[in-house]
Amino acid sequence: MAKELDLSAFAVDGGFRLEDQTVENCRIIGTQYRNFDLIHCIFRGVVFENAFQGRPGQYVNIRDCCFTDCEFRDQYRGKAIRLTCCDNTFTDCLIVNLVYRSYEERAEICGDRFINCHFRNIEIQGDVRVYDMEATGGSARYVDYLGRSISRCTFSDMCFEDMLIKADLTDNRMGNVLFRDVTVRGNDIDRNELIGCTNRYTLIRERPDAGQTV
């Protein structure tokens, strides 16, 4: 098992802050009660496994980082965790058994790029907005996304399987995506471009329109 990173050197103001660091082949755990900043860092072969409890004012801020061959098994179970994940690059990463449930604070995932990453057993609920994201290669299986919206994102050469998306889905581009048992429910599901996709997905508008496959 990889060694655990000693976070004590990065403790600031009741939390942890890693900035301009290169971190390799270790585990980052035990940050559940504290604020967590990752800014402009490089991570290789790192396993993230934290259970954030959502104390008042708690946040997790991940910006402008590069992750390669990393695993994410974090769980955000408090009702008031503010999550910001923006302008990062993830390559050959595994995101598995990740849970996010927070309704009192907003979560934003924006400007991130995922290359050959795999998502498994993901549960996301709350005021979550995903936008301006790009994902190429890889797959997503057993994913429940009950958030606010997914917009202006690009997905290409991927497999989506056993997924429920309950959110507004607008202005997205999907190319060469294989859909299996994917359902999308939302009020605003418009202007999405599908090119060379297989099987499409089941669309259910949250207004008096019949469900349809698009």
Backbone as a chain_set.jsonl record, in Angstrom:
{"seq": "MAKELDLSAFAVDGGFRLEDQTVENCRIIGTQYRNFDLIHCIFRGVVFENAFQGRPGQYVNIRDCCFTDCEFRDQYRGKAIRLTCCDNTFTDCLIVNLVYRSYEERAEICGDRFINCHFRNIEIQGDVRVYDMEATGGSARYVDYLGRSISRCTFSDMCFEDMLIKADLTDNRMGNVLFRDVTVRGNDIDRNELIGCTNRYTLIRERPDAGQTV", "coords": {"N": [[0.846, -1.194, 0.0], [0.474, 2.255, -0.762], [2.328, 4.917, 0.771], [1.093, 7.186, 3.304], [0.488, 10.593, 2.802], [2.015, 13.095, 4.72], [0.211, 15.568, 5.961], [0.626, 17.609, 7.704], [2.57, 19.524, 7.237], [1.362, 21.216, 5.516], [-0.643, 22.553, 6.744], [-2.909, 25.158, 7.309], [-4.672, 27.773, 8.805], [-6.702, 26.162, 10.038], [-7.111, 24.271, 8.085], [-5.984, 22.593, 5.074], [-3.521, 23.351, 2.637], [-2.236, 22.913, -0.454], [-0.01, 24.097, -2.733], [1.52, 24.71, -5.835], [2.951, 22.298, -5.766], [4.522, 19.084, -6.301], [3.341, 15.887, -6.178], [3.655, 12.46, -5.545], [2.793, 9.008, -5.863], [1.366, 8.19, -3.398], [-0.974, 8.308, -0.591], [-3.704, 10.406, 0.104], [-5.444, 11.207, 2.815], [-7.901, 11.611, 5.469], [-8.89, 14.259, 5.771], [-11.352, 15.101, 6.604], [-12.713, 16.967, 8.267], [-11.881, 19.484, 7.606], [-11.021, 22.473, 5.739], [-9.902, 22.387, 2.35], [-7.455, 23.009, 0.043], [-6.249, 22.656, -3.197], [-3.988, 23.776, -5.38], [-2.67, 24.537, -8.449], [-0.996, 22.237, -8.679], [0.861, 19.156, -9.249], [-0.048, 15.84, -9.563], [0.762, 12.462, -9.336], [-0.052, 9.122, -9.56], [-1.528, 9.11, -7.137], [-3.713, 8.41, -4.44], [-6.809, 9.523, -3.438], [-8.737, 9.594, -0.633], [-11.11, 10.467, 1.217], [-13.481, 11.428, 3.745], [-15.518, 13.785, 3.813], [-17.201, 15.746, 6.172], [-18.79, 17.987, 6.288], [-18.889, 20.35, 7.981], [-20.076, 23.586, 9.172], [-19.407, 26.092, 6.806], [-17.387, 24.725, 5.533], [-15.121, 23.941, 2.87], [-13.973, 22.629, -0.307], [-11.47, 23.124, -2.565], [-10.281, 22.889, -5.722], [-8.019, 23.631, -8.11], [-6.575, 24.289, -11.274], [-4.814, 22.087, -11.489], [-2.873, 19.116, -12.307], [-3.606, 15.775, -12.789], [-2.481, 12.489, -12.905], [-2.883, 9.085, -13.506], [-4.287, 8.726, -11.091], [-6.435, 7.979, -8.243], [-9.717, 8.547, -7.122], [-11.654, 8.46, -4.34], [-13.333, 9.837, -2.73], [-15.772, 11.017, -0.331], [-18.421, 13.17, 0.079], [-20.445, 14.085, 2.4], [-21.764, 15.878, 4.019], [-24.247, 18.486, 4.491], [-23.48, 20.997, 3.801], [-21.184, 21.55, 2.185], [-18.983, 23.299, 0.262], [-17.958, 22.871, -2.931], [-15.452, 23.341, -5.301], [-14.196, 22.743, -8.406], [-12.104, 23.344, -10.814], [-10.687, 24.014, -14.027], [-8.796, 21.957, -14.218], [-6.712, 19.127, -15.21], [-7.234, 15.774, -15.877], [-5.806, 12.669, -16.32], [-5.961, 9.365, -17.372], [-7.243, 8.501, -15.017], [-9.058, 7.108, -12.189], [-12.248, 7.36, -10.971], [-14.111, 6.467, -8.381], [-16.786, 5.043, -6.47], [-17.547, 7.503, -5.446], [-19.172, 9.966, -3.572], [-21.349, 12.699, -3.408], [-23.201, 14.875, -1.524], [-24.867, 17.643, -1.01], [-26.784, 20.362, -0.2], [-26.998, 22.896, 0.765], [-24.904, 24.473, -0.005], [-23.304, 25.593, -3.023], [-21.959, 23.615, -5.668], [-19.401, 23.664, -8.076], [-18.221, 22.508, -11.117], [-16.042, 23.072, -13.505], [-14.534, 23.865, -16.637], [-12.78, 21.749, -16.583], [-10.699, 19.029, -17.774], [-10.914, 15.747, -18.894], [-9.153, 12.889, -19.671], [-9.223, 9.781, -21.006], [-10.389, 8.69, -18.656], [-12.114, 6.901, -16.032], [-15.284, 6.457, -14.635], [-17.008, 5.149, -11.891], [-19.75, 3.907, -10.085], [-20.966, 6.345, -8.986], [-22.442, 8.909, -7.08], [-24.186, 11.8, -7.086], [-25.681, 14.54, -5.615], [-27.527, 17.526, -5.234], [-26.998, 21.133, -5.265], [-25.501, 21.395, -7.867], [-23.404, 22.362, -10.478], [-22.245, 21.687, -13.672], [-20.075, 22.664, -16.162], [-18.62, 23.793, -19.297], [-16.801, 21.713, -19.606], [-14.59, 19.07, -20.695], [-14.455, 15.787, -21.905], [-12.712, 12.987, -22.955], [-12.457, 9.797, -24.369], [-12.453, 6.817, -22.256], [-14.943, 5.962, -19.705], [-18.24, 5.897, -18.193], [-20.022, 4.467, -15.662], [-22.815, 3.242, -13.855], [-23.831, 5.655, -12.651], [-25.38, 8.22, -10.86], [-26.627, 11.308, -11.283], [-27.946, 13.894, -9.771], [-28.334, 16.835, -10.07], [-27.97, 20.418, -10.628], [-27.387, 21.359, -13.304], [-25.949, 20.518, -16.539], [-23.888, 21.83, -18.852], [-22.674, 23.2, -21.956], [-20.649, 21.337, -22.423], [-18.275, 18.905, -23.702], [-18.256, 15.646, -24.888], [-16.561, 12.799, -25.954], [-15.883, 9.783, -27.758], [-16.602, 7.829, -25.79], [-18.091, 5.586, -23.33], [-21.247, 5.396, -21.947], [-23.09, 4.057, -19.365], [-25.831, 2.58, -17.64], [-26.933, 4.928, -16.269], [-28.385, 7.71, -14.558], [-29.481, 10.871, -15.134], [-30.57, 13.693, -13.702], [-31.271, 16.685, -14.363], [-30.91, 19.96, -15.828], [-29.97, 19.91, -19.192], [-28.034, 21.243, -21.51], [-26.79, 22.667, -24.562], [-24.643, 20.942, -25.102], [-22.076, 18.837, -26.553], [-21.805, 15.748, -28.073], [-19.861, 13.179, -29.218], [-19.437, 10.154, -30.948], [-20.318, 8.517, -28.813], [-21.273, 5.807, -26.828], [-24.321, 4.785, -25.667], [-25.907, 3.082, -23.035], [-28.702, 2.109, -21.405], [-29.307, 4.721, -20.346], [-30.786, 7.463, -18.798], [-32.25, 10.646, -19.035], [-33.551, 13.277, -17.225], [-35.237, 16.36, -17.034], [-35.989, 19.934, -16.864], [-35.118, 21.697, -18.853], [-33.89, 20.702, -21.706], [-32.169, 21.032, -24.216], [-30.72, 21.934, -27.417], [-28.569, 20.168, -27.683], [-25.951, 18.452, -29.227], [-25.55, 15.528, -31.016], [-23.302, 13.328, -32.435], [-22.596, 10.658, -34.448], [-23.313, 8.822, -32.45], [-24.278, 5.928, -30.48], [-27.232, 4.182, -29.885], [-28.336, 6.233, -28.383], [-30.156, 8.146, -25.858], [-32.637, 7.907, -23.244], [-35.033, 10.358, -22.9], [-36.713, 12.362, -20.61], [-38.855, 14.862, -20.114], [-39.342, 17.226, -17.544], [-41.974, 18.242, -17.486], [-45.308, 18.574, -18.83], [-44.796, 16.74, -21.122], [-44.363, 13.942, -23.258], [-42.147, 11.198, -22.557], [-39.18, 10.495, -24.456], [-36.944, 9.029, -26.839], [-33.821, 10.198, -27.789]], "CA": [[0.0, 0.0, 0.0], [1.247, 3.482, -0.838], [2.444, 5.648, 2.031], [0.173, 8.298, 3.509], [1.149, 11.895, 2.793], [1.927, 13.857, 5.957], [-0.364, 16.869, 5.614], [0.879, 18.614, 8.734], [3.402, 20.597, 6.685], [0.526, 22.058, 4.66], [-1.763, 23.033, 7.545], [-3.081, 26.617, 7.388], [-5.984, 28.3, 9.197], [-7.677, 25.112, 10.286], [-7.299, 23.431, 6.913], [-4.77, 22.212, 4.377], [-3.347, 24.052, 1.369], [-1.109, 22.51, -1.278], [0.093, 24.998, -3.876], [2.787, 24.585, -6.566], [3.621, 21.098, -5.274], [4.468, 17.845, -7.067], [3.081, 14.811, -5.22], [3.667, 11.211, -6.295], [2.768, 7.661, -5.281], [1.017, 8.223, -1.972], [-2.39, 8.426, -0.286], [-4.122, 11.6, 0.824], [-6.638, 10.815, 3.553], [-8.046, 12.207, 6.781], [-9.15, 15.706, 5.757], [-12.804, 15.181, 6.599], [-13.295, 18.082, 9.02], [-11.11, 20.695, 7.355], [-10.981, 23.028, 4.398], [-8.868, 21.716, 1.561], [-7.108, 23.713, -1.193], [-5.216, 22.126, -4.093], [-3.862, 24.828, -6.377], [-1.508, 24.508, -9.351], [-0.142, 21.119, -8.275], [0.961, 17.982, -10.11], [-0.234, 14.607, -8.803], [0.955, 11.243, -10.118], [-0.207, 7.906, -8.775], [-2.0, 9.465, -5.799], [-5.058, 7.967, -4.084], [-7.531, 10.44, -2.557], [-9.804, 8.838, 0.022], [-11.509, 11.288, 2.351], [-14.912, 11.461, 4.032], [-15.792, 15.136, 4.292], [-18.402, 15.693, 6.993], [-19.646, 19.141, 6.032], [-19.103, 21.302, 9.064], [-20.452, 24.887, 8.619], [-18.367, 26.861, 6.149], [-16.331, 23.89, 4.974], [-15.023, 23.947, 1.412], [-12.892, 21.94, -1.007], [-11.161, 23.964, -3.718], [-9.27, 22.231, -6.558], [-7.884, 24.515, -9.271], [-5.372, 24.376, -12.098], [-3.929, 20.97, -11.157], [-2.775, 18.007, -13.256], [-3.667, 14.478, -12.124], [-2.191, 11.391, -13.818], [-2.933, 7.768, -12.842], [-4.751, 8.917, -9.717], [-7.734, 7.435, -7.875], [-10.523, 9.408, -6.261], [-12.676, 7.693, -3.632], [-13.801, 10.755, -1.691], [-17.193, 11.11, -0.058], [-18.837, 14.465, 0.623], [-21.761, 13.708, 2.911], [-22.398, 16.954, 4.756], [-25.207, 19.274, 3.728], [-23.005, 22.367, 3.574], [-19.818, 21.525, 1.675], [-18.821, 24.038, -0.989], [-16.95, 22.214, -3.761], [-15.071, 23.999, -6.542], [-13.207, 21.945, -9.147], [-12.067, 24.12, -12.056], [-9.482, 24.196, -14.846], [-7.838, 20.881, -13.95], [-6.576, 18.083, -16.219], [-7.181, 14.431, -15.319], [-5.402, 11.732, -17.364], [-5.89, 7.965, -16.936], [-7.642, 8.463, -13.602], [-10.232, 6.337, -11.803], [-13.112, 8.004, -9.983], [-14.936, 5.313, -8.027], [-17.485, 5.107, -5.17], [-17.556, 8.893, -4.999], [-20.49, 10.445, -3.161], [-21.462, 14.117, -3.041], [-24.565, 15.262, -1.143], [-24.827, 18.945, -0.337], [-27.859, 21.196, -0.737], [-26.945, 24.251, 1.32], [-23.845, 25.19, -0.702], [-23.209, 25.265, -4.44], [-20.756, 22.972, -6.197], [-19.127, 24.001, -9.471], [-17.2, 21.745, -11.825], [-16.013, 23.854, -14.739], [-13.265, 24.025, -17.321], [-11.908, 20.59, -16.385], [-10.487, 18.151, -18.921], [-10.717, 14.356, -18.519], [-8.612, 12.124, -20.792], [-9.175, 8.345, -20.712], [-10.73, 8.468, -17.251], [-13.241, 6.003, -15.831], [-16.147, 6.79, -13.503], [-17.762, 3.977, -11.477], [-20.509, 4.0, -8.829], [-20.919, 7.749, -8.593], [-23.716, 9.462, -6.651], [-24.072, 13.245, -6.892], [-26.971, 15.166, -5.338], [-27.441, 18.855, -4.653], [-26.913, 22.299, -6.138], [-24.254, 21.133, -8.584], [-23.371, 22.84, -11.855], [-21.109, 21.234, -14.467], [-20.093, 23.408, -17.425], [-17.358, 24.03, -20.01], [-15.942, 20.562, -19.326], [-14.298, 18.216, -21.841], [-14.077, 14.419, -21.552], [-12.36, 12.225, -24.148], [-12.092, 8.439, -24.006], [-12.91, 6.389, -20.939], [-16.314, 5.497, -19.563], [-18.981, 6.226, -16.966], [-20.968, 3.39, -15.4], [-23.501, 3.286, -12.562], [-23.721, 7.045, -12.216], [-26.6, 8.994, -10.611], [-26.323, 12.742, -11.159], [-29.151, 14.655, -9.48], [-27.773, 18.157, -9.827], [-28.66, 21.559, -11.223], [-27.256, 21.467, -14.754], [-24.742, 20.163, -17.295], [-24.016, 22.698, -20.025], [-21.502, 23.594, -22.744], [-19.614, 20.317, -22.258], [-17.981, 18.055, -24.849], [-17.951, 14.26, -24.564], [-16.231, 12.107, -27.192], [-15.259, 8.452, -27.703], [-16.845, 7.322, -24.445], [-19.216, 4.685, -23.086], [-22.095, 5.736, -20.808], [-23.906, 2.868, -19.1], [-26.564, 2.56, -16.367], [-26.82, 6.273, -15.724], [-29.546, 8.574, -14.417], [-29.135, 12.284, -15.043], [-31.744, 14.518, -13.435], [-30.715, 18.035, -14.387], [-30.997, 20.617, -17.126], [-28.894, 19.46, -20.075], [-28.135, 22.185, -22.625], [-25.634, 23.147, -25.32], [-23.541, 19.989, -25.007], [-21.715, 18.157, -27.784], [-21.426, 14.369, -27.802], [-19.419, 12.529, -30.442], [-19.019, 8.755, -30.815], [-20.617, 8.053, -27.46], [-22.142, 4.637, -26.744], [-25.26, 4.876, -24.554], [-26.632, 1.877, -22.641], [-29.542, 2.326, -20.215], [-29.073, 6.081, -19.848], [-32.011, 8.255, -18.747], [-32.064, 12.061, -18.708], [-34.778, 13.962, -16.834], [-34.96, 17.758, -16.724], [-36.896, 20.943, -17.4], [-34.53, 22.325, -20.031], [-33.012, 19.736, -22.372], [-32.211, 21.57, -25.57], [-29.517, 22.361, -28.128], [-27.487, 19.206, -27.515], [-25.556, 17.908, -30.523], [-25.065, 14.157, -30.966], [-22.68, 12.975, -33.703], [-22.061, 9.305, -34.481], [-23.56, 8.129, -31.184], [-24.968, 4.653, -30.584], [-28.356, 3.882, -28.997], [-28.896, 7.473, -27.838], [-30.554, 8.04, -24.459], [-34.052, 8.174, -22.995], [-35.214, 11.719, -22.397], [-37.995, 12.61, -19.961], [-38.943, 16.262, -19.711], [-40.061, 17.422, -16.285], [-43.153, 19.048, -17.725], [-46.299, 17.648, -19.4], [-44.46, 16.196, -22.424], [-44.086, 12.524, -23.158], [-40.75, 10.803, -22.656], [-38.785, 10.136, -25.799], [-35.554, 8.652, -27.043], [-33.204, 11.134, -28.738]], "C": [[0.884, 1.247, 0.0], [1.253, 4.197, 0.509], [1.424, 6.781, 2.082], [0.958, 9.606, 3.54], [0.938, 12.599, 4.129], [1.467, 15.273, 5.622], [-0.031, 17.965, 6.617], [1.711, 19.782, 8.211], [2.593, 21.582, 5.855], [-0.675, 22.626, 5.416], [-1.769, 24.561, 7.61], [-4.512, 26.919, 7.823], [-7.046, 27.211, 9.34], [-7.964, 24.226, 9.101], [-5.962, 23.04, 6.328], [-4.724, 22.937, 3.034], [-2.07, 23.549, 0.697], [-1.102, 23.389, -2.521], [1.487, 24.858, -4.49], [3.616, 23.414, -6.045], [3.532, 19.98, -6.316], [4.389, 16.695, -6.074], [2.945, 13.508, -5.995], [3.516, 10.001, -5.367], [2.518, 7.661, -3.775], [-0.498, 8.266, -1.836], [-2.622, 9.727, 0.457], [-5.451, 11.285, 1.482], [-6.751, 11.695, 4.806], [-8.296, 13.695, 6.809], [-10.624, 16.017, 5.989], [-13.395, 16.398, 7.3], [-12.682, 19.425, 8.656], [-11.285, 21.189, 5.928], [-9.771, 22.466, 3.665], [-8.673, 22.475, 0.265], [-6.014, 22.948, -1.924], [-5.128, 23.092, -5.258], [-2.556, 24.669, -7.144], [-0.493, 23.448, -8.919], [-0.13, 20.036, -9.347], [0.875, 16.74, -9.227], [-0.074, 13.42, -9.748], [0.825, 10.039, -9.195], [-0.663, 8.136, -7.348], [-3.432, 8.965, -5.616], [-5.648, 8.96, -3.089], [-8.703, 9.675, -1.952], [-10.167, 9.547, 1.317], [-13.021, 11.239, 2.51], [-15.231, 12.815, 4.662], [-17.157, 15.166, 4.977], [-19.294, 16.928, 6.875], [-19.927, 20.006, 7.23], [-19.425, 22.667, 8.462], [-19.255, 25.641, 8.041], [-17.277, 26.038, 5.495], [-16.335, 23.954, 3.447], [-13.865, 23.069, 0.949], [-12.69, 22.679, -2.32], [-10.008, 23.328, -4.492], [-9.177, 23.018, -7.863], [-6.523, 24.344, -9.949], [-4.341, 23.312, -11.728], [-3.919, 19.946, -12.285], [-2.703, 16.698, -12.472], [-3.431, 13.388, -13.17], [-2.155, 10.083, -13.03], [-3.32, 7.885, -11.379], [-6.096, 8.239, -9.509], [-8.423, 8.385, -6.91], [-11.651, 8.572, -5.675], [-13.284, 8.537, -2.517], [-15.314, 10.693, -1.542], [-17.481, 12.431, 0.641], [-20.27, 14.293, 1.117], [-22.433, 14.803, 3.727], [-23.321, 17.764, 3.874], [-24.677, 20.644, 3.323], [-21.542, 22.387, 3.146], [-19.779, 22.271, 0.342], [-17.653, 23.425, -1.771], [-16.721, 23.031, -5.024], [-13.96, 23.185, -7.183], [-13.131, 22.533, -10.553], [-10.681, 24.119, -12.697], [-8.39, 23.187, -14.52], [-7.795, 19.912, -15.129], [-6.387, 16.737, -15.522], [-6.87, 13.463, -16.458], [-5.273, 10.337, -16.773], [-6.216, 7.824, -15.445], [-8.886, 7.593, -13.415], [-10.973, 7.097, -10.718], [-14.163, 6.969, -9.611], [-15.527, 5.494, -6.632], [-17.488, 6.514, -4.596], [-18.988, 9.327, -4.719], [-20.4, 11.928, -2.855], [-22.92, 14.412, -2.756], [-24.477, 16.564, -0.379], [-25.84, 19.863, -0.993], [-27.777, 22.642, -0.258], [-25.855, 25.097, 0.678], [-23.791, 24.721, -2.153], [-21.894, 24.556, -4.741], [-20.621, 23.338, -7.671], [-17.981, 23.145, -9.99], [-17.118, 22.36, -13.215], [-14.605, 23.922, -15.324], [-12.305, 22.866, -17.152], [-11.811, 19.762, -17.659], [-10.167, 16.752, -18.408], [-10.29, 13.564, -19.749], [-8.478, 10.669, -20.358], [-9.397, 8.057, -19.223], [-11.979, 7.594, -17.151], [-13.96, 6.359, -14.532], [-16.988, 5.56, -13.172], [-18.481, 4.276, -10.162], [-20.43, 5.406, -8.241], [-22.326, 8.198, -8.204], [-23.531, 10.937, -6.315], [-25.463, 13.823, -6.721], [-26.723, 16.557, -4.771], [-27.387, 19.944, -5.698], [-25.577, 22.255, -6.862], [-24.399, 21.608, -10.028], [-22.095, 22.353, -12.527], [-21.16, 21.973, -15.798], [-18.68, 23.602, -17.97], [-16.335, 22.931, -19.728], [-15.729, 19.764, -20.6], [-13.861, 16.844, -21.344], [-13.875, 13.625, -22.83], [-11.888, 10.844, -23.733], [-12.633, 8.072, -22.633], [-14.379, 6.03, -20.914], [-16.911, 6.004, -18.255], [-20.051, 5.16, -16.786], [-21.526, 3.512, -13.987], [-23.332, 4.67, -11.924], [-25.116, 7.624, -12.034], [-26.185, 10.438, -10.377], [-27.636, 13.482, -10.995], [-28.71, 16.053, -9.07], [-28.584, 19.244, -10.501], [-28.588, 21.532, -12.747], [-25.942, 20.863, -15.246], [-24.836, 20.946, -18.598], [-22.65, 23.005, -20.641], [-20.33, 22.627, -22.554], [-19.448, 19.511, -23.538], [-17.585, 16.672, -24.358], [-17.665, 13.523, -25.865], [-15.552, 10.774, -26.908], [-15.379, 7.845, -26.307], [-17.981, 6.311, -24.443], [-19.935, 5.129, -21.827], [-23.06, 4.581, -20.582], [-24.528, 2.944, -17.713], [-26.414, 3.889, -15.639], [-28.194, 6.932, -15.63], [-29.054, 9.999, -14.239], [-30.435, 13.05, -14.847], [-31.263, 15.95, -13.258], [-31.036, 18.658, -15.732], [-29.753, 20.264, -17.931], [-28.955, 20.296, -21.344], [-26.774, 22.472, -23.244], [-24.413, 22.25, -25.167], [-23.295, 19.327, -26.359], [-21.202, 16.765, -27.44], [-21.088, 13.693, -29.116], [-18.915, 11.123, -30.179], [-19.165, 8.259, -29.378], [-21.576, 6.869, -27.539], [-23.001, 4.766, -25.494], [-25.898, 3.516, -24.304], [-27.391, 2.19, -21.354], [-29.228, 3.668, -19.552], [-30.383, 6.851, -19.923], [-31.676, 9.673, -18.316], [-33.429, 12.651, -18.402], [-34.432, 15.41, -16.516], [-35.986, 18.69, -17.334], [-36.409, 21.493, -18.735], [-33.519, 21.364, -20.634], [-33.012, 20.093, -23.857], [-30.804, 21.844, -26.091], [-28.316, 21.459, -27.836], [-27.21, 18.538, -28.859], [-24.966, 16.52, -30.333], [-24.563, 13.762, -32.348], [-22.11, 11.562, -33.596], [-22.257, 8.523, -33.2], [-24.391, 6.87, -31.402], [-26.008, 4.525, -29.481], [-29.019, 5.106, -28.393], [-29.276, 7.292, -26.365], [-32.037, 8.328, -24.341], [-34.191, 9.521, -22.318], [-36.61, 11.857, -21.824], [-38.019, 14.05, -19.488], [-39.791, 16.387, -18.456], [-41.166, 18.465, -16.468], [-44.101, 18.149, -18.52], [-45.998, 17.245, -20.844], [-44.142, 14.714, -22.233], [-42.588, 12.283, -23.205], [-40.432, 10.366, -24.068], [-37.327, 9.734, -25.807], [-34.964, 9.567, -28.104], [-31.821, 10.655, -29.103]], "O": [[1.912, 1.291, 0.676], [0.304, 4.093, 1.286], [0.957, 7.268, 1.052], [1.975, 9.71, 4.226], [-0.189, 12.69, 4.614], [2.226, 16.073, 5.075], [-0.373, 19.127, 6.399], [1.57, 20.907, 8.69], [3.08, 22.663, 5.526], [-1.617, 23.125, 4.8], [-0.753, 25.179, 7.93], [-5.46, 26.37, 7.261], [-8.153, 27.338, 8.819], [-8.956, 23.498, 9.099], [-4.929, 23.139, 6.99], [-5.749, 23.116, 2.377], [-0.968, 23.734, 1.213], [-2.076, 23.42, -3.273], [2.497, 24.883, -3.786], [4.833, 23.523, -5.899], [2.593, 19.932, -7.11], [5.267, 16.542, -5.226], [2.213, 13.443, -6.982], [4.037, 9.978, -4.251], [3.344, 7.196, -2.989], [-1.22, 8.262, -2.833], [-1.84, 10.107, 1.329], [-6.465, 11.114, 0.804], [-5.822, 12.423, 5.154], [-7.944, 14.348, 7.791], [-11.095, 17.088, 5.607], [-14.495, 16.823, 6.946], [-12.942, 20.417, 9.337], [-11.647, 20.429, 5.029], [-8.758, 22.118, 4.272], [-9.602, 22.586, -0.535], [-4.976, 22.629, -1.344], [-6.072, 23.221, -6.038], [-1.474, 24.667, -6.557], [0.703, 23.719, -8.807], [-0.987, 20.0, -10.23], [1.629, 16.601, -8.264], [-0.687, 13.37, -10.815], [1.508, 9.949, -8.175], [-0.229, 7.428, -6.439], [-4.259, 9.079, -6.521], [-5.07, 9.212, -2.032], [-9.561, 9.168, -2.676], [-9.606, 9.264, 2.376], [-13.752, 11.035, 1.541], [-15.214, 12.967, 5.884], [-18.145, 14.672, 4.433], [-20.441, 16.905, 7.322], [-21.078, 20.365, 7.481], [-19.068, 22.895, 7.306], [-18.229, 25.805, 8.701], [-16.327, 26.602, 4.951], [-17.389, 24.013, 2.813], [-12.92, 22.802, 1.692], [-13.63, 22.84, -3.099], [-8.89, 23.236, -3.984], [-10.137, 23.068, -8.633], [-5.481, 24.266, -9.298], [-3.145, 23.594, -11.66], [-4.83, 19.907, -13.113], [-1.848, 16.531, -11.602], [-4.101, 13.362, -14.203], [-1.476, 9.988, -12.007], [-2.741, 7.216, -10.523], [-6.814, 7.957, -10.468], [-7.801, 8.948, -6.009], [-12.494, 8.045, -6.4], [-13.699, 8.01, -1.485], [-16.039, 10.365, -2.481], [-16.869, 12.764, 1.656], [-21.208, 14.351, 0.322], [-23.597, 14.648, 4.094], [-23.198, 17.738, 2.65], [-25.341, 21.375, 2.588], [-20.748, 23.156, 3.686], [-20.478, 21.898, -0.6], [-16.507, 23.461, -1.323], [-17.667, 23.374, -5.733], [-12.911, 22.964, -6.578], [-13.99, 22.256, -11.39], [-9.656, 24.209, -12.02], [-7.203, 23.515, -14.543], [-8.715, 19.874, -15.946], [-5.497, 16.578, -14.687], [-7.589, 13.436, -17.456], [-4.562, 10.141, -15.787], [-5.532, 7.107, -14.715], [-9.657, 7.372, -14.349], [-10.405, 7.436, -9.68], [-15.014, 6.626, -10.432], [-14.876, 6.022, -5.73], [-17.435, 6.688, -3.378], [-19.894, 9.09, -5.517], [-19.501, 12.373, -2.14], [-23.78, 14.232, -3.618], [-24.056, 16.582, 0.777], [-25.771, 20.117, -2.196], [-28.428, 23.518, -0.826], [-25.877, 26.322, 0.803], [-24.181, 23.598, -2.471], [-20.857, 24.856, -4.148], [-21.598, 23.323, -8.418], [-16.914, 23.069, -9.381], [-18.031, 22.186, -14.021], [-13.617, 24.023, -14.596], [-11.138, 22.97, -17.531], [-12.704, 19.784, -18.506], [-9.263, 16.578, -17.59], [-10.99, 13.568, -20.761], [-7.709, 10.358, -19.448], [-8.668, 7.27, -18.618], [-12.797, 7.555, -18.071], [-13.34, 6.537, -13.483], [-17.615, 4.984, -14.061], [-17.89, 4.834, -9.238], [-19.899, 5.618, -7.151], [-23.291, 7.906, -8.91], [-22.81, 11.284, -5.379], [-26.331, 13.627, -7.572], [-25.836, 16.754, -3.941], [-27.69, 19.717, -6.869], [-24.644, 22.981, -6.519], [-25.38, 21.301, -10.706], [-20.995, 22.574, -12.02], [-22.175, 21.92, -16.494], [-17.694, 23.582, -17.233], [-15.139, 23.202, -19.624], [-16.58, 19.771, -21.49], [-13.001, 16.741, -20.468], [-14.755, 13.588, -23.691], [-11.03, 10.711, -22.86], [-13.202, 8.91, -21.934], [-14.996, 5.819, -21.958], [-16.211, 6.465, -17.353], [-20.894, 4.972, -17.663], [-20.804, 3.842, -13.047], [-22.779, 4.824, -10.835], [-25.948, 7.537, -12.938], [-25.49, 10.756, -9.412], [-28.364, 13.681, -11.968], [-28.712, 16.406, -7.891], [-29.73, 19.031, -10.895], [-29.613, 21.667, -13.415], [-24.974, 20.718, -14.499], [-25.772, 20.743, -19.371], [-21.629, 23.061, -19.956], [-19.171, 23.039, -22.528], [-20.362, 19.439, -24.36], [-16.694, 16.532, -23.52], [-18.461, 13.614, -26.799], [-14.767, 10.638, -25.969], [-14.391, 7.405, -25.719], [-18.731, 6.189, -25.412], [-19.327, 5.233, -20.761], [-23.767, 4.171, -21.502], [-23.871, 3.314, -16.74], [-25.848, 3.964, -14.549], [-29.05, 6.745, -16.494], [-28.305, 10.298, -13.309], [-31.299, 13.054, -15.724], [-30.898, 16.372, -12.16], [-31.396, 17.952, -16.675], [-28.632, 20.313, -17.425], [-29.837, 20.084, -22.176], [-25.753, 22.517, -22.559], [-23.283, 22.735, -25.108], [-24.189, 19.264, -27.203], [-20.289, 16.609, -26.628], [-21.918, 13.634, -30.023], [-18.076, 10.908, -29.304], [-18.249, 7.661, -28.812], [-22.582, 6.932, -28.245], [-22.474, 4.848, -24.385], [-26.374, 2.867, -25.236], [-26.782, 2.5, -20.33], [-28.926, 3.735, -18.36], [-31.023, 6.896, -20.974], [-30.923, 9.887, -17.366], [-34.354, 12.546, -19.207], [-33.456, 15.676, -15.815], [-36.758, 18.297, -18.208], [-37.207, 21.726, -19.643], [-32.408, 21.229, -20.121], [-33.764, 19.522, -24.646], [-29.844, 21.968, -25.331], [-27.182, 21.932, -27.753], [-28.137, 18.108, -29.545], [-24.004, 16.343, -29.585], [-25.304, 13.849, -33.327], [-21.248, 11.296, -32.759], [-21.453, 7.645, -32.885], [-25.118, 6.761, -32.39], [-25.715, 4.728, -28.302], [-30.158, 5.023, -27.933], [-28.772, 6.385, -25.701], [-32.63, 8.926, -25.238], [-33.556, 9.793, -21.3], [-37.589, 11.506, -22.482], [-37.289, 14.42, -18.569], [-40.826, 15.735, -18.323], [-41.271, 19.43, -15.711], [-43.711, 17.031, -18.859], [-46.86, 17.393, -21.71], [-43.703, 14.297, -21.161], [-41.844, 13.055, -23.81], [-41.315, 9.917, -24.798], [-36.571, 10.061, -24.891], [-35.526, 9.706, -29.191], [-31.132, 11.303, -29.89]]}, "num_chains": 1, "name": "protein.A"}
